[in-house]
């Protein structure tokens, strides 16, 4: 009937009108960052970048997308988490999954044989996001890697020194770095009789010993992965070893448990060199030699490590991880370039710092404005005060002072001072016709008693300054 | 035949072996950035960010991808240049095309009614790349926008003050900012009798007057776009007007050419206010009032502008552009938030700065290392010098000094000093067993005669410093 057709049209139009005004969302697992959050991020980046530069590192940038084939075959079963771009009649592209594979590709593409570089940028994983646990689809990584042929353990030790300095300087509480050697762990499996093809699966079971008790891990090995029970039982006493690096190393050598594995003995010698270096750099106390540390990625070939925070309030779990990977560049160039590096899980760092910042009673300022330029409102027959404020602000900007004024032609003094208070702007430059005629302004400190002058004057929070001498006030 | 099968296999294996080692490329129109390029980029970002912060701006970040529908219907025919992500069973996403639409979406999503924000980040356009002309598929934009309901032209003038400061402080030579008002231009078209539906196409023809002579533009209007010749001829004298802002404004008012258009007169009054403000901020000399400036994007509603470089050596063309867009946020939230902003084409800035940096005879250093730690090689029965160098480097790192050593266990002095020279590291800390036993090192300035001491000693480029007093040396 015509009536119901009309009603349908009305409803349809209403629906279109409402839905066109539906407030848009961000993509799943991605986030907008508000100015207050950016302040915390920039603070963390500054601390980290300073450490990187202190160690002579340079920075590079690579595209956010790579040809799909560059990423293929590098991440095992996690390849399914890669974001592909649509085929729009050109190349097959995908968003980068981490910064390590693009770094190896960068070395191959540009024939760079040695470099010490840092890279702070975003990566993309089509994972199930768990925002409360800090797992996102778009997130920052913060990588430091040394590529090149150098003497044993010298670059490795500097990567770990850099990691120690960063974790000490970030306000995230105490930490520990677990450390192991991929070849030592593989030797354990060989000595115990794990078949070659089961080494990586058994290794990934052992890696869970930081969260699960031995019984659970043994069950995974025997029931799920078909390892004979007696082999698992041989593994237990070996991988459960952990402790102070040099002490544990000596105990293990004294016990002769690796006497029959030249590979293990060589790895232990490398660890001794590494620990000695870390000792000379004053950071060995942060490390725990942990025979159960395995790290998931296939490409590691030497020392491996993982940093954890020790304060239970901030939650357990890894905050940084890395290791030596000598064969990844060769997958691109056919010529290996040895690399060692670390990746810092900066999103957790942000979360901890953000929580601390929010605890503080003082409001976190997003802007860094130092001065609000405030003028008495002018009379009806005069130009509005905005032009006076622009003239004075320009003098401050010329002196590289961070200054603002209200975006209103002729606001009241009260409104202007309220803004300074609300925004936490520490200084106000105040004037009326009288001051401008005399070429001066009143400099007012917004926090009572924070004035520089202490001449016994009642108005200690205010002083008169000549317009041409503003620079002396800053 | 078996012979040819063998040959085929050989060839196939050879092909697989060669192609698997084919050096991987970056995606079309995207680039890797080498450390020396990053130094130039960071320098430019620092100059720009300092100006933004000087004006009290805060920063935000938005995701690199947005739901496709957020970008749809915002870019006219350029919508075809948007990079879509593949449909992998979730949302339909696309890479951001600019920072303006995500900013408007940010304001709507987060119910932000007023903010002065800058945003420096990468955007994506599936355009035909012209690397030599600086047109890429992945490139940085550098945006500054003020959102909120404020008095006329006050935020607009600050955006233009910020733009003037940035273009003055960047080492890119002289510039000029062309400025116009969208409503003034539209009034011209109405006064001349351009039909409503032809206003935007005719406007985009007029926008080409900076590159093409009037005859070519007239031809586009009349032949391509079907405008009657006599209408085009009426447009010519009006849009060809340009000159010093306040002078041209007065001439135009005196000539009464807009006497019949209240809209044009209102726009001219806004321009007078704007020019007065720019004059009070000391930057009006940079501006040219140009009635032919049109800007392509549909969303502008008020003042529009475009900055060009005046040095023909760096090439002509726009280096920055922007304007007022009061209706874009409303497309998302249903409630308009007035905005005005500018976007700086930072890739051209980089290219100019990079060319200047490469002209200089001195090699551009990528790392900022201040000190190389150098030790005499130790004897065969002693530990290698690396441990001594680590101990001394640690003292420097503790003092926040940027220090390095060679990644070699026991290198020769010559090799170490060569490295300092090659890398342009300005200082060397040098020692042997003798110095360490006495708790001192030799501090050596690598540039002859740059030493701080001037005691008449022949070795003016070297001085002995106690290990515990290194801080005094820096």
GROMACS .gro file of N, CA, C and O in nm, chain A residues 22 24 26 28 32-33 35 38 50 53-56 59-64 67 69 82 84 86 88 91 105 109-110 116 122 124 126 138 146 150-151 157-158 277 280-281 368-369 387 390-391 394 397 400-404 407-409, chain B residues 22 24-26 28 32-33 35 38 50 53-56 59-64 69 82 84 86 88 91 105 109-110 116 122 124 126 138 146 151 157-158 277 280-281 368-369 387 390-391 394 397 400-404 407-409:
model
  452
   22UNK      N    1   2.697   0.837   1.209
   22UNK     CA    2   2.754   0.746   1.309
   22UNK      C    3   2.900   0.785   1.327
   22UNK      O    4   2.974   0.803   1.230
   24UNK      N    5   3.272   0.770   1.346
   24UNK     CA    6   3.361   0.667   1.292
   24UNK      C    7   3.457   0.613   1.397
   24UNK      O    8   3.494   0.682   1.491
   26UNK      N    9   3.821   0.377   1.492
   26UNK     CA   10   3.952   0.340   1.439
   26UNK      C   11   3.948   0.190   1.411
   26UNK      O   12   3.861   0.118   1.460
   28UNK      N   13   4.026  -0.204   1.417
   28UNK     CA   14   4.040  -0.296   1.530
   28UNK      C   15   4.187  -0.313   1.568
   28UNK      O   16   4.273  -0.336   1.481
   32UNK      N   17   4.409   0.578   1.848
   32UNK     CA   18   4.448   0.718   1.843
   32UNK      C   19   4.529   0.748   1.969
   32UNK      O   20   4.503   0.690   2.075
   33UNK      N   21   4.624   0.840   1.958
   33UNK     CA   22   4.698   0.882   2.076
   33UNK      C   23   4.671   1.027   2.106
   33UNK      O   24   4.689   1.114   2.020
   35UNK      N   25   4.725   1.392   2.312
   35UNK     CA   26   4.847   1.468   2.341
   35UNK      C   27   4.916   1.425   2.471
   35UNK      O   28   5.039   1.414   2.474
   38UNK      N   29   5.111   1.123   2.405
   38UNK     CA   30   5.227   1.149   2.321
   38UNK      C   31   5.344   1.204   2.403
   38UNK      O   32   5.460   1.176   2.373
   50UNK      N   33   6.872   0.849   2.333
   50UNK     CA   34   6.995   0.899   2.391
   50UNK      C   35   7.095   0.787   2.417
   50UNK      O   36   7.215   0.801   2.390
   53UNK      N   37   7.238   0.664   2.080
   53UNK     CA   38   7.337   0.756   2.024
   53UNK      C   39   7.465   0.759   2.106
   53UNK      O   40   7.573   0.780   2.053
   54UNK      N   41   7.451   0.738   2.236
   54UNK     CA   42   7.569   0.734   2.324
   54UNK      C   43   7.663   0.622   2.281
   54UNK      O   44   7.782   0.627   2.305
   55UNK      N   45   7.606   0.520   2.220
   55UNK     CA   46   7.689   0.408   2.174
   55UNK      C   47   7.719   0.418   2.025
   55UNK      O   48   7.753   0.318   1.961
   56UNK      N   49   7.707   0.537   1.971
   56UNK     CA   50   7.750   0.560   1.833
   56UNK      C   51   7.658   0.505   1.726
   56UNK      O   52   7.697   0.492   1.611
   59UNK      N   53   7.061   0.590   1.267
   59UNK     CA   54   6.926   0.539   1.245
   59UNK      C   55   6.896   0.532   1.095
   59UNK      O   56   6.960   0.599   1.014
   60UNK      N   57   6.802   0.447   1.059
   60UNK     CA   58   6.758   0.432   0.920
   60UNK      C   59   6.605   0.430   0.920
   60UNK      O   60   6.543   0.427   1.025
   61UNK      N   61   6.545   0.435   0.802
   61UNK     CA   62   6.401   0.409   0.792
   61UNK      C   63   6.379   0.320   0.670
   61UNK      O   64   6.453   0.328   0.572
   62UNK      N   65   6.281   0.233   0.680
   62UNK     CA   66   6.243   0.146   0.568
   62UNK      C   67   6.094   0.167   0.544
   62UNK      O   68   6.024   0.218   0.632
   63UNK      N   69   6.044   0.128   0.427
   63UNK     CA   70   5.900   0.149   0.401
   63UNK      C   71   5.813   0.069   0.498
   63UNK      O   72   5.855  -0.034   0.550
   64UNK      N   73   5.691   0.117   0.519
   64UNK     CA   74   5.599   0.047   0.608
   64UNK      C   75   5.549  -0.082   0.541
   64UNK      O   76   5.510  -0.176   0.609
   67UNK      N   77   5.754  -0.582  -0.044
   67UNK     CA   78   5.700  -0.685  -0.133
   67UNK      C   79   5.673  -0.812  -0.051
   67UNK      O   80   5.754  -0.850   0.033
   69UNK      N   81   5.693  -1.119  -0.095
   69UNK     CA   82   5.792  -1.228  -0.094
   69UNK      C   83   5.906  -1.202   0.004
   69UNK      O   84   5.970  -1.296   0.050
   82UNK      N   85   5.026  -1.169   0.893
   82UNK     CA   86   5.073  -1.056   0.811
   82UNK      C   87   4.956  -0.988   0.741
   82UNK      O   88   4.868  -1.055   0.688
   84UNK      N   89   4.816  -0.814   0.434
   84UNK     CA   90   4.843  -0.796   0.291
   84UNK      C   91   4.773  -0.671   0.241
   84UNK      O   92   4.661  -0.640   0.284
   86UNK      N   93   4.576  -0.492  -0.078
   86UNK     CA   94   4.495  -0.544  -0.188
   86UNK      C   95   4.575  -0.542  -0.317
   86UNK      O   96   4.663  -0.459  -0.335
   88UNK      N   97   4.597  -0.418  -0.640
   88UNK     CA   98   4.531  -0.312  -0.718
   88UNK      C   99   4.601  -0.294  -0.853
   88UNK      O  100   4.618  -0.184  -0.902
   91UNK      N  101   5.214  -0.432  -0.756
   91UNK     CA  102   5.290  -0.533  -0.683
   91UNK      C  103   5.205  -0.594  -0.572
   91UNK      O  104   5.107  -0.536  -0.527
  105UNK      N  105   6.677  -0.723   0.498
  105UNK     CA  106   6.651  -0.689   0.358
  105UNK      C  107   6.724  -0.560   0.320
  105UNK      O  108   6.784  -0.549   0.212
  109UNK      N  109   6.971  -0.518   0.014
  109UNK     CA  110   6.935  -0.427  -0.096
  109UNK      C  111   7.041  -0.320  -0.117
  109UNK      O  112   7.075  -0.286  -0.231
  110UNK      N  113   7.093  -0.266  -0.007
  110UNK     CA  114   7.185  -0.153  -0.017
  110UNK      C  115   7.332  -0.193  -0.003
  110UNK      O  116   7.418  -0.107   0.012
  116UNK      N  117   7.579  -0.013   1.276
  116UNK     CA  118   7.520  -0.021   1.411
  116UNK      C  119   7.404   0.074   1.406
  116UNK      O  120   7.423   0.195   1.403
  122UNK      N  121   5.665   0.169   1.370
  122UNK     CA  122   5.551   0.082   1.398
  122UNK      C  123   5.551  -0.042   1.310
  122UNK      O  124   5.595  -0.039   1.195
  124UNK      N  125   5.305  -0.426   1.225
  124UNK     CA  126   5.163  -0.462   1.208
  124UNK      C  127   5.143  -0.613   1.217
  124UNK      O  128   5.212  -0.690   1.149
  126UNK      N  129   4.813  -0.901   1.239
  126UNK     CA  130   4.669  -0.926   1.237
  126UNK      C  131   4.632  -1.028   1.342
  126UNK      O  132   4.566  -1.127   1.317
  138UNK      N  133   4.867  -0.263   1.571
  138UNK     CA  134   4.964  -0.163   1.525
  138UNK      C  135   5.039  -0.117   1.650
  138UNK      O  136   4.978  -0.065   1.743
  146UNK      N  137   7.358  -0.472   1.554
  146UNK     CA  138   7.492  -0.450   1.501
  146UNK      C  139   7.518  -0.557   1.395
  146UNK      O  140   7.509  -0.677   1.423
  150UNK      N  141   8.290  -0.919   1.320
  150UNK     CA  142   8.372  -0.864   1.429
  150UNK      C  143   8.422  -0.976   1.518
  150UNK      O  144   8.376  -1.090   1.507
  151UNK      N  145   8.509  -0.942   1.612
  151UNK     CA  146   8.559  -1.044   1.703
  151UNK      C  147   8.448  -1.092   1.797
  151UNK      O  148   8.358  -1.017   1.834
  157UNK      N  149   7.814  -0.813   2.344
  157UNK     CA  150   7.818  -0.754   2.478
  157UNK      C  151   7.772  -0.609   2.475
  157UNK      O  152   7.710  -0.562   2.570
  158UNK      N  153   7.800  -0.537   2.365
  158UNK     CA  154   7.754  -0.398   2.364
  158UNK      C  155   7.603  -0.388   2.349
  158UNK      O  156   7.540  -0.301   2.408
  277UNK      N  157   8.315  -0.975   2.948
  277UNK     CA  158   8.295  -0.842   2.891
  277UNK      C  159   8.186  -0.765   2.967
  277UNK      O  160   8.201  -0.647   2.998
  280UNK      N  161   8.322  -0.632   3.281
  280UNK     CA  162   8.404  -0.513   3.262
  280UNK      C  163   8.320  -0.390   3.236
  280UNK      O  164   8.363  -0.278   3.260
  281UNK      N  165   8.201  -0.409   3.182
  281UNK     CA  166   8.114  -0.293   3.155
  281UNK      C  167   8.018  -0.267   3.271
  281UNK      O  168   7.931  -0.182   3.261
  368UNK      N  169   5.368   2.267   2.601
  368UNK     CA  170   5.484   2.311   2.677
  368UNK      C  171   5.490   2.463   2.681
  368UNK      O  172   5.597   2.522   2.696
  369UNK      N  173   5.372   2.528   2.668
  369UNK     CA  174   5.365   2.674   2.667
  369UNK      C  175   5.424   2.731   2.797
  369UNK      O  176   5.388   2.690   2.906
  387UNK      N  177   4.548   4.276   1.885
  387UNK     CA  178   4.664   4.322   1.808
  387UNK      C  179   4.781   4.354   1.899
  387UNK      O  180   4.895   4.326   1.866
  390UNK      N  181   4.928   4.019   1.990
  390UNK     CA  182   5.007   3.964   1.879
  390UNK      C  183   5.147   4.027   1.874
  390UNK      O  184   5.247   3.960   1.856
  391UNK      N  185   5.150   4.161   1.894
  391UNK     CA  186   5.278   4.232   1.889
  391UNK      C  187   5.372   4.182   1.998
  391UNK      O  188   5.491   4.156   1.975
  394UNK      N  189   5.483   3.819   1.942
  394UNK     CA  190   5.586   3.809   1.838
  394UNK      C  191   5.725   3.830   1.896
  394UNK      O  192   5.820   3.762   1.858
  397UNK      N  193   5.814   3.502   2.064
  397UNK     CA  194   5.844   3.399   1.965
  397UNK      C  195   5.983   3.423   1.904
  397UNK      O  196   6.058   3.330   1.881
  400UNK      N  197   6.241   3.275   2.087
  400UNK     CA  198   6.219   3.130   2.097
  400UNK      C  199   6.151   3.089   2.228
  400UNK      O  200   6.174   2.981   2.281
  401UNK      N  201   6.066   3.179   2.280
  401UNK     CA  202   5.987   3.147   2.399
  401UNK      C  203   5.853   3.090   2.354
  401UNK      O  204   5.794   3.137   2.257
  402UNK      N  205   5.808   2.986   2.423
  402UNK     CA  206   5.680   2.923   2.388
  402UNK      C  207   5.566   3.004   2.447
  402UNK      O  208   5.547   3.005   2.568
  403UNK      N  209   5.496   3.075   2.362
  403UNK     CA  210   5.396   3.170   2.408
  403UNK      C  211   5.264   3.153   2.335
  403UNK      O  212   5.260   3.114   2.219
  404UNK      N  213   5.155   3.183   2.406
  404UNK     CA  214   5.021   3.176   2.349
  404UNK      C  215   4.940   3.297   2.392
  404UNK      O  216   4.978   3.367   2.486
  407UNK      N  217   4.241   3.305   2.167
  407UNK     CA  218   4.193   3.332   2.031
  407UNK      C  219   4.061   3.409   2.036
  407UNK      O  220   3.960   3.366   1.980
  408UNK      N  221   4.062   3.523   2.106
  408UNK     CA  222   3.941   3.603   2.120
  408UNK      C  223   3.986   3.747   2.105
  408UNK      O  224   4.094   3.784   2.151
  409UNK      N  225   3.904   3.829   2.040
  409UNK     CA  226   3.950   3.963   2.003
  409UNK      C  227   3.978   4.051   2.126
  409UNK      O  228   4.079   4.120   2.132
  496UNK      N  229   6.827  -1.336  -0.579
  496UNK     CA  230   6.806  -1.205  -0.638
  496UNK      C  231   6.790  -1.105  -0.524
  496UNK      O  232   6.714  -1.127  -0.429
  498UNK      N  233   6.653  -0.837  -0.306
  498UNK     CA  234   6.515  -0.789  -0.299
  498UNK      C  235   6.508  -0.637  -0.313
  498UNK      O  236   6.599  -0.565  -0.275
  499UNK      N  237   6.398  -0.591  -0.368
  499UNK     CA  238   6.376  -0.448  -0.390
  499UNK      C  239   6.278  -0.393  -0.286
  499UNK      O  240   6.207  -0.469  -0.222
  500UNK      N  241   6.275  -0.261  -0.278
  500UNK     CA  242   6.168  -0.198  -0.201
  500UNK      C  243   6.049  -0.179  -0.294
  500UNK      O  244   6.063  -0.184  -0.416
  502UNK      N  245   5.756  -0.017  -0.514
  502UNK     CA  246   5.759   0.095  -0.609
  502UNK      C  247   5.718   0.226  -0.540
  502UNK      O  248   5.616   0.232  -0.471
  506UNK      N  249   6.422   0.328   0.106
  506UNK     CA  250   6.501   0.312   0.228
  506UNK      C  251   6.571   0.445   0.254
  506UNK      O  252   6.609   0.515   0.159
  507UNK      N  253   6.590   0.478   0.380
  507UNK     CA  254   6.667   0.598   0.413
  507UNK      C  255   6.796   0.561   0.484
  507UNK      O  256   6.793   0.491   0.585
  509UNK      N  257   7.156   0.639   0.689
  509UNK     CA  258   7.181   0.722   0.808
  509UNK      C  259   7.209   0.870   0.776
  509UNK      O  260   7.158   0.958   0.845
  512UNK      N  261   6.890   1.038   0.718
  512UNK     CA  262   6.812   1.052   0.841
  512UNK      C  263   6.858   1.172   0.922
  512UNK      O  264   6.778   1.239   0.988
  524UNK      N  265   6.014   2.263   1.672
  524UNK     CA  266   6.041   2.373   1.765
  524UNK      C  267   5.944   2.489   1.741
  524UNK      O  268   5.892   2.548   1.837
  527UNK      N  269   5.593   2.390   1.872
  527UNK     CA  270   5.584   2.393   2.019
  527UNK      C  271   5.592   2.536   2.071
  527UNK      O  272   5.533   2.568   2.175
  528UNK      N  273   5.664   2.620   2.000
  528UNK     CA  274   5.674   2.760   2.040
  528UNK      C  275   5.536   2.826   2.039
  528UNK      O  276   5.511   2.922   2.110
  529UNK      N  277   5.448   2.774   1.956
  529UNK     CA  278   5.312   2.829   1.948
  529UNK      C  279   5.213   2.747   2.029
  529UNK      O  280   5.092   2.752   2.005
  530UNK      N  281   5.266   2.669   2.123
  530UNK     CA  282   5.178   2.598   2.216
  530UNK      C  283   5.107   2.477   2.158
  530UNK      O  284   5.010   2.428   2.217
  533UNK      N  285   5.092   1.736   2.007
  533UNK     CA  286   5.092   1.642   1.896
  533UNK      C  287   5.003   1.521   1.927
  533UNK      O  288   4.972   1.494   2.043
  534UNK      N  289   4.958   1.455   1.820
  534UNK     CA  290   4.876   1.335   1.835
  534UNK      C  291   4.930   1.231   1.736
  534UNK      O  292   5.016   1.261   1.655
  535UNK      N  293   4.879   1.109   1.744
  535UNK     CA  294   4.908   1.011   1.639
  535UNK      C  295   4.779   0.937   1.611
  535UNK      O  296   4.695   0.918   1.700
  536UNK      N  297   4.760   0.901   1.485
  536UNK     CA  298   4.644   0.821   1.444
  536UNK      C  299   4.698   0.699   1.371
  536UNK      O  300   4.813   0.697   1.329
  537UNK      N  301   4.615   0.594   1.355
  537UNK     CA  302   4.665   0.473   1.287
  537UNK      C  303   4.704   0.501   1.142
  537UNK      O  304   4.651   0.593   1.079
  538UNK      N  305   4.796   0.420   1.090
  538UNK     CA  306   4.839   0.436   0.951
  538UNK      C  307   4.727   0.391   0.855
  538UNK      O  308   4.721   0.435   0.742
  543UNK      N  309   3.566   0.336   0.472
  543UNK     CA  310   3.455   0.431   0.460
  543UNK      C  311   3.492   0.570   0.515
  543UNK      O  312   3.434   0.670   0.474
  556UNK      N  313   4.400   0.568  -0.346
  556UNK     CA  314   4.408   0.515  -0.209
  556UNK      C  315   4.453   0.368  -0.212
  556UNK      O  316   4.406   0.289  -0.293
  558UNK      N  317   4.430   0.017  -0.071
  558UNK     CA  318   4.341  -0.066   0.011
  558UNK      C  319   4.419  -0.182   0.071
  558UNK      O  320   4.509  -0.237   0.006
  560UNK      N  321   4.410  -0.582   0.186
  560UNK     CA  322   4.336  -0.698   0.138
  560UNK      C  323   4.225  -0.732   0.237
  560UNK      O  324   4.238  -0.707   0.357
  562UNK      N  325   4.097  -0.972   0.452
  562UNK     CA  326   4.143  -1.098   0.511
  562UNK      C  327   4.044  -1.146   0.617
  562UNK      O  328   4.082  -1.197   0.722
  565UNK      N  329   3.788  -0.626   0.876
  565UNK     CA  330   3.737  -0.498   0.828
  565UNK      C  331   3.796  -0.464   0.692
  565UNK      O  332   3.900  -0.515   0.652
  579UNK      N  333   3.852   1.302   1.150
  579UNK     CA  334   3.794   1.180   1.208
  579UNK      C  335   3.831   1.167   1.356
  579UNK      O  336   3.749   1.131   1.441
  583UNK      N  337   3.576   1.117   1.654
  583UNK     CA  338   3.581   0.993   1.733
  583UNK      C  339   3.601   1.023   1.881
  583UNK      O  340   3.542   0.958   1.967
  584UNK      N  341   3.689   1.119   1.909
  584UNK     CA  342   3.726   1.144   2.048
  584UNK      C  343   3.654   1.265   2.109
  584UNK      O  344   3.691   1.310   2.218
  590UNK      N  345   4.499   2.257   1.921
  590UNK     CA  346   4.599   2.310   1.829
  590UNK      C  347   4.704   2.202   1.821
  590UNK      O  348   4.779   2.182   1.916
  596UNK      N  349   5.381   0.966   0.798
  596UNK     CA  350   5.381   0.930   0.657
  596UNK      C  351   5.240   0.905   0.604
  596UNK      O  352   5.152   0.858   0.676
  598UNK      N  353   5.014   0.783   0.217
  598UNK     CA  354   5.031   0.686   0.108
  598UNK      C  355   4.942   0.720  -0.011
  598UNK      O  356   4.822   0.740   0.006
  600UNK      N  357   4.882   0.588  -0.425
  600UNK     CA  358   4.917   0.495  -0.532
  600UNK      C  359   4.925   0.571  -0.664
  600UNK      O  360   4.866   0.534  -0.764
  612UNK      N  361   5.506   0.677  -0.076
  612UNK     CA  362   5.510   0.685   0.070
  612UNK      C  363   5.591   0.808   0.103
  612UNK      O  364   5.708   0.816   0.065
  620UNK      N  365   4.443   2.416   1.367
  620UNK     CA  366   4.375   2.467   1.486
  620UNK      C  367   4.226   2.441   1.468
  620UNK      O  368   4.166   2.486   1.370
  625UNK      N  369   3.738   3.366   1.755
  625UNK     CA  370   3.707   3.491   1.684
  625UNK      C  371   3.775   3.492   1.546
  625UNK      O  372   3.883   3.435   1.527
  631UNK      N  373   4.546   3.356   1.132
  631UNK     CA  374   4.668   3.434   1.126
  631UNK      C  375   4.782   3.362   1.198
  631UNK      O  376   4.897   3.370   1.156
  632UNK      N  377   4.751   3.287   1.304
  632UNK     CA  378   4.861   3.218   1.372
  632UNK      C  379   4.914   3.102   1.287
  632UNK      O  380   5.034   3.076   1.285
  751UNK      N  381   4.633   4.151   1.117
  751UNK     CA  382   4.695   4.064   1.217
  751UNK      C  383   4.836   4.020   1.172
  751UNK      O  384   4.930   4.021   1.250
  754UNK      N  385   5.075   4.292   1.234
  754UNK     CA  386   5.114   4.303   1.375
  754UNK      C  387   5.213   4.195   1.415
  754UNK      O  388   5.288   4.211   1.509
  755UNK      N  389   5.211   4.082   1.346
  755UNK     CA  390   5.305   3.974   1.379
  755UNK      C  391   5.430   3.981   1.293
  755UNK      O  392   5.515   3.892   1.299
  842UNK      N  393   7.698   1.039   1.590
  842UNK     CA  394   7.735   1.158   1.666
  842UNK      C  395   7.839   1.124   1.770
  842UNK      O  396   7.851   1.189   1.874
  843UNK      N  397   7.919   1.018   1.743
  843UNK     CA  398   8.021   0.974   1.838
  843UNK      C  399   8.121   1.086   1.867
  843UNK      O  400   8.174   1.147   1.776
  861UNK      N  401   8.916  -0.547   2.694
  861UNK     CA  402   8.858  -0.533   2.829
  861UNK      C  403   8.895  -0.400   2.892
  861UNK      O  404   8.813  -0.336   2.958
  864UNK      N  405   8.672  -0.148   2.725
  864UNK     CA  406   8.536  -0.153   2.777
  864UNK      C  407   8.525  -0.079   2.910
  864UNK      O  408   8.429  -0.006   2.935
  865UNK      N  409   8.625  -0.098   2.996
  865UNK     CA  410   8.623  -0.034   3.128
  865UNK      C  411   8.625   0.119   3.113
  865UNK      O  412   8.549   0.190   3.179
  868UNK      N  413   8.301   0.252   2.956
  868UNK     CA  414   8.191   0.255   3.053
  868UNK      C  415   8.191   0.384   3.134
  868UNK      O  416   8.086   0.440   3.163
  871UNK      N  417   8.042   0.645   2.906
  871UNK     CA  418   7.896   0.627   2.892
  871UNK      C  419   7.824   0.674   3.018
  871UNK      O  420   7.718   0.735   3.012
  874UNK      N  421   7.745   1.014   3.014
  874UNK     CA  422   7.661   1.045   2.898
  874UNK      C  423   7.741   1.098   2.779
  874UNK      O  424   7.692   1.179   2.700
  875UNK      N  425   7.865   1.052   2.767
  875UNK     CA  426   7.948   1.087   2.652
  875UNK      C  427   7.928   0.982   2.544
  875UNK      O  428   7.920   0.861   2.574
  876UNK      N  429   7.917   1.026   2.418
  876UNK     CA  430   7.898   0.932   2.307
  876UNK      C  431   8.033   0.872   2.269
  876UNK      O  432   8.117   0.940   2.210
  877UNK      N  433   8.054   0.748   2.305
  877UNK     CA  434   8.185   0.685   2.290
  877UNK      C  435   8.174   0.551   2.220
  877UNK      O  436   8.074   0.480   2.232
  878UNK      N  437   8.279   0.515   2.148
  878UNK     CA  438   8.287   0.387   2.079
  878UNK      C  439   8.427   0.329   2.095
  878UNK      O  440   8.521   0.400   2.129
  881UNK      N  441   8.545  -0.303   1.736
  881UNK     CA  442   8.495  -0.436   1.774
  881UNK      C  443   8.599  -0.542   1.740
  881UNK      O  444   8.570  -0.637   1.667
  882UNK      N  445   8.720  -0.525   1.793
  882UNK     CA  446   8.828  -0.619   1.766
  882UNK      C  447   8.899  -0.638   1.899
  882UNK      O  448   8.915  -0.542   1.976
  883UNK      N  449   8.945  -0.759   1.927
  883UNK     CA  450   8.997  -0.788   2.061
  883UNK      C  451   9.124  -0.709   2.091
  883UNK      O  452   9.139  -0.654   2.200
   0.00000   0.00000   0.00000
